[in-house]
Short mmCIF file of C-alpha atoms in Angstrom, two decimals:
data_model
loop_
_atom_site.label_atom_id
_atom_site.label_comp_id
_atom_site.label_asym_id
_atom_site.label_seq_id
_atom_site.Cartn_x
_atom_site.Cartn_y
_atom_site.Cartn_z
CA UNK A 1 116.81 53.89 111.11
CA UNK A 2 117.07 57.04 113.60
CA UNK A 3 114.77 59.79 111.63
CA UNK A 4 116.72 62.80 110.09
CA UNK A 5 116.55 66.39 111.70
CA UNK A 6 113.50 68.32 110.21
CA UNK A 7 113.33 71.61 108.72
CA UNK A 8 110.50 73.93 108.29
CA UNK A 9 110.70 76.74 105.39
CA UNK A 10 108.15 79.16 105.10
CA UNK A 11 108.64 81.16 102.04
CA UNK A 12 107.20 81.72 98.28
CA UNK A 13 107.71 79.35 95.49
CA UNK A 14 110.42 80.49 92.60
CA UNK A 15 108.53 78.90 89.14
CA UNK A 16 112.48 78.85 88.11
CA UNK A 17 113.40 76.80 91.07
CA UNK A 18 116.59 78.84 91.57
CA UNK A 19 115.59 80.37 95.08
CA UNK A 20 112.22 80.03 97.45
CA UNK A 21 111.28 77.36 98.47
CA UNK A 22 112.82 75.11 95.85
CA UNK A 23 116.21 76.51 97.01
CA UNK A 24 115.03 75.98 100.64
CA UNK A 25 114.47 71.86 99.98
CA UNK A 26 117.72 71.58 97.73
CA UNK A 27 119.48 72.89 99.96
CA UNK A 28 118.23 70.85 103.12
CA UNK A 29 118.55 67.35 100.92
CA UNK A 30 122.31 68.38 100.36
CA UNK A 31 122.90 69.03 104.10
CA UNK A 32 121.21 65.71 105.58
CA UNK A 33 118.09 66.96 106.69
CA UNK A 34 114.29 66.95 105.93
CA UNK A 35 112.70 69.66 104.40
CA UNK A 36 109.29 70.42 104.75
CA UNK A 37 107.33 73.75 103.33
CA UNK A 38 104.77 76.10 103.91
CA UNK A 39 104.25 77.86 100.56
CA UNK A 40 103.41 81.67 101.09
CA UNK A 41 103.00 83.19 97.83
CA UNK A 42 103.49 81.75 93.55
CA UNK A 43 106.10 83.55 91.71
CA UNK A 44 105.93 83.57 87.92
CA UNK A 45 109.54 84.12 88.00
CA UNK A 46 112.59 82.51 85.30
CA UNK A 47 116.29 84.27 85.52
CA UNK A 48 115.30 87.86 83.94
CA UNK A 49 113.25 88.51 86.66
CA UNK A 50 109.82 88.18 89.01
CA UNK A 51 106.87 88.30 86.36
CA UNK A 52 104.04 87.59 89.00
CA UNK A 53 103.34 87.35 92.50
CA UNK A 54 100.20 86.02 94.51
CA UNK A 55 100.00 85.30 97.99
CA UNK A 56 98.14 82.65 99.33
CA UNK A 57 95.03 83.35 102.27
CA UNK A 58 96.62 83.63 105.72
CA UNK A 59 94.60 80.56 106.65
CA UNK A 60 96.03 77.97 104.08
CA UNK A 61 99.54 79.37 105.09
CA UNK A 62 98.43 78.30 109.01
CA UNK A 63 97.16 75.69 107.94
CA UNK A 64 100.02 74.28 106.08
CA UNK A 65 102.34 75.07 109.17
CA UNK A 66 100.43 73.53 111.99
CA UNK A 67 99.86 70.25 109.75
CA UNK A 68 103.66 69.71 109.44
CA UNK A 69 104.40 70.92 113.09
CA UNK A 70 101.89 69.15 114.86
CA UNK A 71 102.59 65.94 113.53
CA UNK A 72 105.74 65.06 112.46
CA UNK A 73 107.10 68.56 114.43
CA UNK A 74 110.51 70.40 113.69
CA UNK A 75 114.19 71.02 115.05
CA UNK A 76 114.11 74.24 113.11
CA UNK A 77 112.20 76.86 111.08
CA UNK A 78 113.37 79.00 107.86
CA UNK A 79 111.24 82.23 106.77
CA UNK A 80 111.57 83.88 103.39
CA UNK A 81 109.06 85.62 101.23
CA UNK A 82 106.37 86.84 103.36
CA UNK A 83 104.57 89.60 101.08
CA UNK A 84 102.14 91.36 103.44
CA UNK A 85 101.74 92.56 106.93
CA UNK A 86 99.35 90.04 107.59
CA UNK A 87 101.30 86.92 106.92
CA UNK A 88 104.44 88.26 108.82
CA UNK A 89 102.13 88.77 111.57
CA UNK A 90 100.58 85.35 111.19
CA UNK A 91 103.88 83.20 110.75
CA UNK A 92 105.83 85.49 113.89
CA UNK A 93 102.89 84.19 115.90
CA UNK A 94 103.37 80.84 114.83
CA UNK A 95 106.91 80.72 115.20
CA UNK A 96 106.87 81.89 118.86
CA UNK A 97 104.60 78.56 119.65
CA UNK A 98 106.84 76.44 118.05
CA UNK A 99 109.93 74.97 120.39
CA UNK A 100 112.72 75.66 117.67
CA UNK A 101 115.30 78.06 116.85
CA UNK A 102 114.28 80.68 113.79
CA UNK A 103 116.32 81.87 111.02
CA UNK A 104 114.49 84.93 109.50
CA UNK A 105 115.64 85.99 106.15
CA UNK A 106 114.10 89.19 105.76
CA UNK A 107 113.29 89.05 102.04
CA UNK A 108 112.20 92.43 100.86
CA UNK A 109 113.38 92.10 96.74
CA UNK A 110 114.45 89.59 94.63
CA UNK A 111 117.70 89.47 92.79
CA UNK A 112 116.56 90.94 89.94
CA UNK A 113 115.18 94.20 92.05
CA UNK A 114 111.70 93.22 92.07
CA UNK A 115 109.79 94.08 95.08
CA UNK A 116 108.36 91.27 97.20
CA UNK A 117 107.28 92.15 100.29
CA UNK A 118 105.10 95.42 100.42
CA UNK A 119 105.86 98.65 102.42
CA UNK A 120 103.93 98.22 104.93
CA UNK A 121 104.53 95.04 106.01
CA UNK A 122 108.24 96.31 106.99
CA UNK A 123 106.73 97.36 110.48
CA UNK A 124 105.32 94.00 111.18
CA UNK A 125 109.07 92.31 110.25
CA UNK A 126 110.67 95.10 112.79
CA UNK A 127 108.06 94.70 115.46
CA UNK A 128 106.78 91.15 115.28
CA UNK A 129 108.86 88.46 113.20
CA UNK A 130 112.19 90.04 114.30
CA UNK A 131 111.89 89.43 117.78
CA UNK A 132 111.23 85.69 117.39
CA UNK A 133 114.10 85.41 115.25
CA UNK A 134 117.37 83.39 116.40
CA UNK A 135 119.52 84.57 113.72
CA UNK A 136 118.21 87.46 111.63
CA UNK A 137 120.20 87.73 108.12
CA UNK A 138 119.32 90.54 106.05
CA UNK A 139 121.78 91.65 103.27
CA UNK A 140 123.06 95.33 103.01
CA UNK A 141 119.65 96.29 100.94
CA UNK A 142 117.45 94.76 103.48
CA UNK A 143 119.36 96.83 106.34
CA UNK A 144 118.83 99.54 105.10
CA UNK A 145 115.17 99.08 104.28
CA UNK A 146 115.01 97.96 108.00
CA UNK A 147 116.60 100.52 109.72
CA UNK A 148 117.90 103.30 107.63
CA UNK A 149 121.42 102.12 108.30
CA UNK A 150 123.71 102.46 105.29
CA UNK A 151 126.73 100.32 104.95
CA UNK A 152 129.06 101.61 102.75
CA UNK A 153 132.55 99.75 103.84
CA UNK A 154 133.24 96.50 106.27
CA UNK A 155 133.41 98.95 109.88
CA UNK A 156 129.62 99.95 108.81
CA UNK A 157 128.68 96.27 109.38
CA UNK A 158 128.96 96.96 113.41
CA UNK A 159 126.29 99.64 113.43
CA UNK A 160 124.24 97.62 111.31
CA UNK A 161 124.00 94.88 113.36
CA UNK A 162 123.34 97.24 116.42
CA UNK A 163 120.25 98.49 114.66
CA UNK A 164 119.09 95.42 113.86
CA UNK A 165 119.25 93.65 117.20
CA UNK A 166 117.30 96.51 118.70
CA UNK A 167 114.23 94.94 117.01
CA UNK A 168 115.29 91.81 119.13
CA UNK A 169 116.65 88.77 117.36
CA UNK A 170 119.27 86.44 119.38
CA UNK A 171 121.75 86.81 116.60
CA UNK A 172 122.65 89.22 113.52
CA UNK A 173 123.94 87.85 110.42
CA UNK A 174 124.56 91.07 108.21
CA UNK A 175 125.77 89.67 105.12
CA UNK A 176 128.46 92.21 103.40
CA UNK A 177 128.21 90.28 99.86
CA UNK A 178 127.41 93.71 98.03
CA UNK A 179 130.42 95.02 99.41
CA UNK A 180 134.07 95.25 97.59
CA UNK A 181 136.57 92.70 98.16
CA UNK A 182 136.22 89.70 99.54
CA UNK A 183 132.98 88.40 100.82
CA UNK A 184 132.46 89.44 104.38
CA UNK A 185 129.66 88.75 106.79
CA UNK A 186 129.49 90.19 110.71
CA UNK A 187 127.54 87.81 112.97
CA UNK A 188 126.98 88.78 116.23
CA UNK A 189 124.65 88.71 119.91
CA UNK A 190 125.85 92.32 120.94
CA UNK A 191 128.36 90.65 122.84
CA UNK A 192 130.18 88.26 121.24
CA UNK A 193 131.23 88.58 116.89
CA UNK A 194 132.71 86.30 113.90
CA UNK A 195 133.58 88.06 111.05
CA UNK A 196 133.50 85.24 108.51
CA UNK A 197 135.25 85.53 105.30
CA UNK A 198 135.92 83.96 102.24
CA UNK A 199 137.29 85.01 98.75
CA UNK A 200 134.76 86.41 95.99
CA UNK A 201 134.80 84.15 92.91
CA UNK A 202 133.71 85.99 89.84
CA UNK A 203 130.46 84.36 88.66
CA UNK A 204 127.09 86.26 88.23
CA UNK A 205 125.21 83.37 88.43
CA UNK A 206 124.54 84.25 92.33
CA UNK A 207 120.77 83.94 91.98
CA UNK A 208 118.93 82.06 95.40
CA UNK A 209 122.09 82.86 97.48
CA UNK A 210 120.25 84.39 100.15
CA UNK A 211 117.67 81.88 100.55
CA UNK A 212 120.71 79.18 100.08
CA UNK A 213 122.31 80.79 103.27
CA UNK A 214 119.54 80.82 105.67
CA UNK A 215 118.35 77.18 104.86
CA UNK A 216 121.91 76.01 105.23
CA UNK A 217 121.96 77.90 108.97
CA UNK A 218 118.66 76.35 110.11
CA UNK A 219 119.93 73.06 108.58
CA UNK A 220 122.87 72.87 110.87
CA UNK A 221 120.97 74.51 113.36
CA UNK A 222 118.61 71.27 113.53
CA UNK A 223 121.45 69.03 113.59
CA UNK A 224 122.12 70.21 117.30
CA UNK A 225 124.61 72.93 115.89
CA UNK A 226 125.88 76.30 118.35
CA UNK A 227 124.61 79.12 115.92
CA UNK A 228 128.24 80.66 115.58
CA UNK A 229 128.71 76.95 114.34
CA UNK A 230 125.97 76.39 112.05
CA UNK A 231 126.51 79.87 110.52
CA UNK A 232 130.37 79.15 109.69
CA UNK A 233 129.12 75.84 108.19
CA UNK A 234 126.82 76.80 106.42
CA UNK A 235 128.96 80.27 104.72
CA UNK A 236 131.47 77.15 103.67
CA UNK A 237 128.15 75.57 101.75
CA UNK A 238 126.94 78.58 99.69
CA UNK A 239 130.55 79.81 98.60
CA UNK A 240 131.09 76.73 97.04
CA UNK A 241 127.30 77.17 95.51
CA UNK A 242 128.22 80.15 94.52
CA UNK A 243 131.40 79.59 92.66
CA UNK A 244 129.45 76.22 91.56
CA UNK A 245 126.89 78.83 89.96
CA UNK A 246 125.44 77.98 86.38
CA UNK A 247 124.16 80.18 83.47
CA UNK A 248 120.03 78.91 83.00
CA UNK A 249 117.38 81.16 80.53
CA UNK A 250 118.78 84.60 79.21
CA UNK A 251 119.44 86.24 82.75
CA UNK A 252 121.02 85.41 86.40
CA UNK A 253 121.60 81.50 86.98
CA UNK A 254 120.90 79.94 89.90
CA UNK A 255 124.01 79.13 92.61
CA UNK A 256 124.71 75.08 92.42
CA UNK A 257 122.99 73.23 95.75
CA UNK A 258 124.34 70.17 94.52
CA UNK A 259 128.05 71.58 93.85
CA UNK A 260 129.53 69.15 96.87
CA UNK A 261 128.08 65.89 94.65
CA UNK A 262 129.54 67.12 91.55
CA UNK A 263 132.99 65.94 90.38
CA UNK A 264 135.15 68.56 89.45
CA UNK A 265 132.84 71.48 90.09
CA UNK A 266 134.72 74.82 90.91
CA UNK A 267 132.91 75.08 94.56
CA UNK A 268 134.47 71.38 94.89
#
């Protein structure tokens, strides 16, 4: 038996398993590939919200990444929940010694609105973990936060992407979800753009969608995957998490990683 493409997350654990790194793994076992993790922070966290945070020392989070890499190694790397300056710092280093693309999702708050990656570790994202990033994919809230760039309509997703290739990632995924209509996303190189679209299915249980979206890119990414084709794939995956979406605990469910297993299921 031939082994299965590997996949490296590096993000913080959700306690409700709805996004982080339990997202991350879900996701990669319903895509065909191996998930590994480097766990950067504990979240008390259920679907009202982010109770807690604590990230772990910089050391156990290098140590966790150079066990995995330099022995069973990786076709691809995921970041997510970084919390401080000094962990972005550390990972972006460790990421440009690693021979495999890098999908960066630029986590700066949770669902809920809860803050969880501080202020000043947004120069160190710009300056550091952006440039080693294949395909950045920040949301609307996350471009702005980034670079000041509001989008208010689809046209704004061109000079969003513009601003945040400056900081130097191969590709820009700017994901228009928060916008009316149906769900849009721009994905670009400066050169060369998809708009990828598909229709907006009315469930609030959306919660881990962002996560869901960049472990399904570096998924497909591993499994040899162009990144205009991973990204398409892997937009197909979470809509039909989303619409697959469940209620859980008295707030925002999580989106459905198993939807494509499910008979029936309305992401089916």
């Amino acid at each position: 038996m031939s082994a299965l493409p590997r996949v490296l997350t590096v993000a913080g654990s959700d306690s409700g398993g709805g996004a982080g790194i339990q997202a991350d793994l879900k996701t990669m076992l319903a895509l065909g590939v191996h998930g590994m993790s480097v766990i950067t922070a504990v979240t008390a966290q259920n679907s009202l919200g982010v109770q807690g945070a604590w990230e772990l020392p910089v050391e156990a989070v290098r140590e966790q990444y150079r066990s995995v890499v330099g022995d069973i190694g990786v076709q691809a790397v995921k970041t997510g929940m970084l919390a401080s300056a000094e962990l972005v710092e550390t990972v972006a280093e460790l990421i440009a010694g690693t021979d495999a693309p890098a999908v960066v999702d630029p986590v700066g708050v949770s669902k809920h609105g809860d803050a969880l990656l501080a202020v000043s570790a947004l120069d160190s994202v710009r300056t550091k973990l952006l440039p080693v990033a294949t395909v950045a994919t920040p949301n609307l809230d996350e471009v702005a936060q980034l670079t000041g760039v509001r989008v208010e309509s689809e046209p704004d997703l061109r000079r969003a992407a513009a601003a945040v290739l400056e900081y130097g990632p191969r590709w820009a995924l700017i994901k228009g979800g928060h916008l009316p209509g149906e769900a849009v996303d721009l994905l670009t190189d400066g050169s060369e753009e998809h708009w990828l679209r598909a229709p907006r299915h009315d469930n609030r249980h959306t919660h881990g969608t962002g996560c869901t979206l960049a472990s399904a890119i570096a998924s497909e990414l591993a499994k040899g995957r162009s990144v205009p084709e991973a990204v398409t794939a892997a937009k197909q995956y979470v809509t039909g998490a989303i619409a697959a979406g469940f209620p859980l605990g008295g707030g925002i469910g999580p989106v459905d990683h198993g939807w494509m297993f499910r008979p029936g299921s309305p992401g089916a």
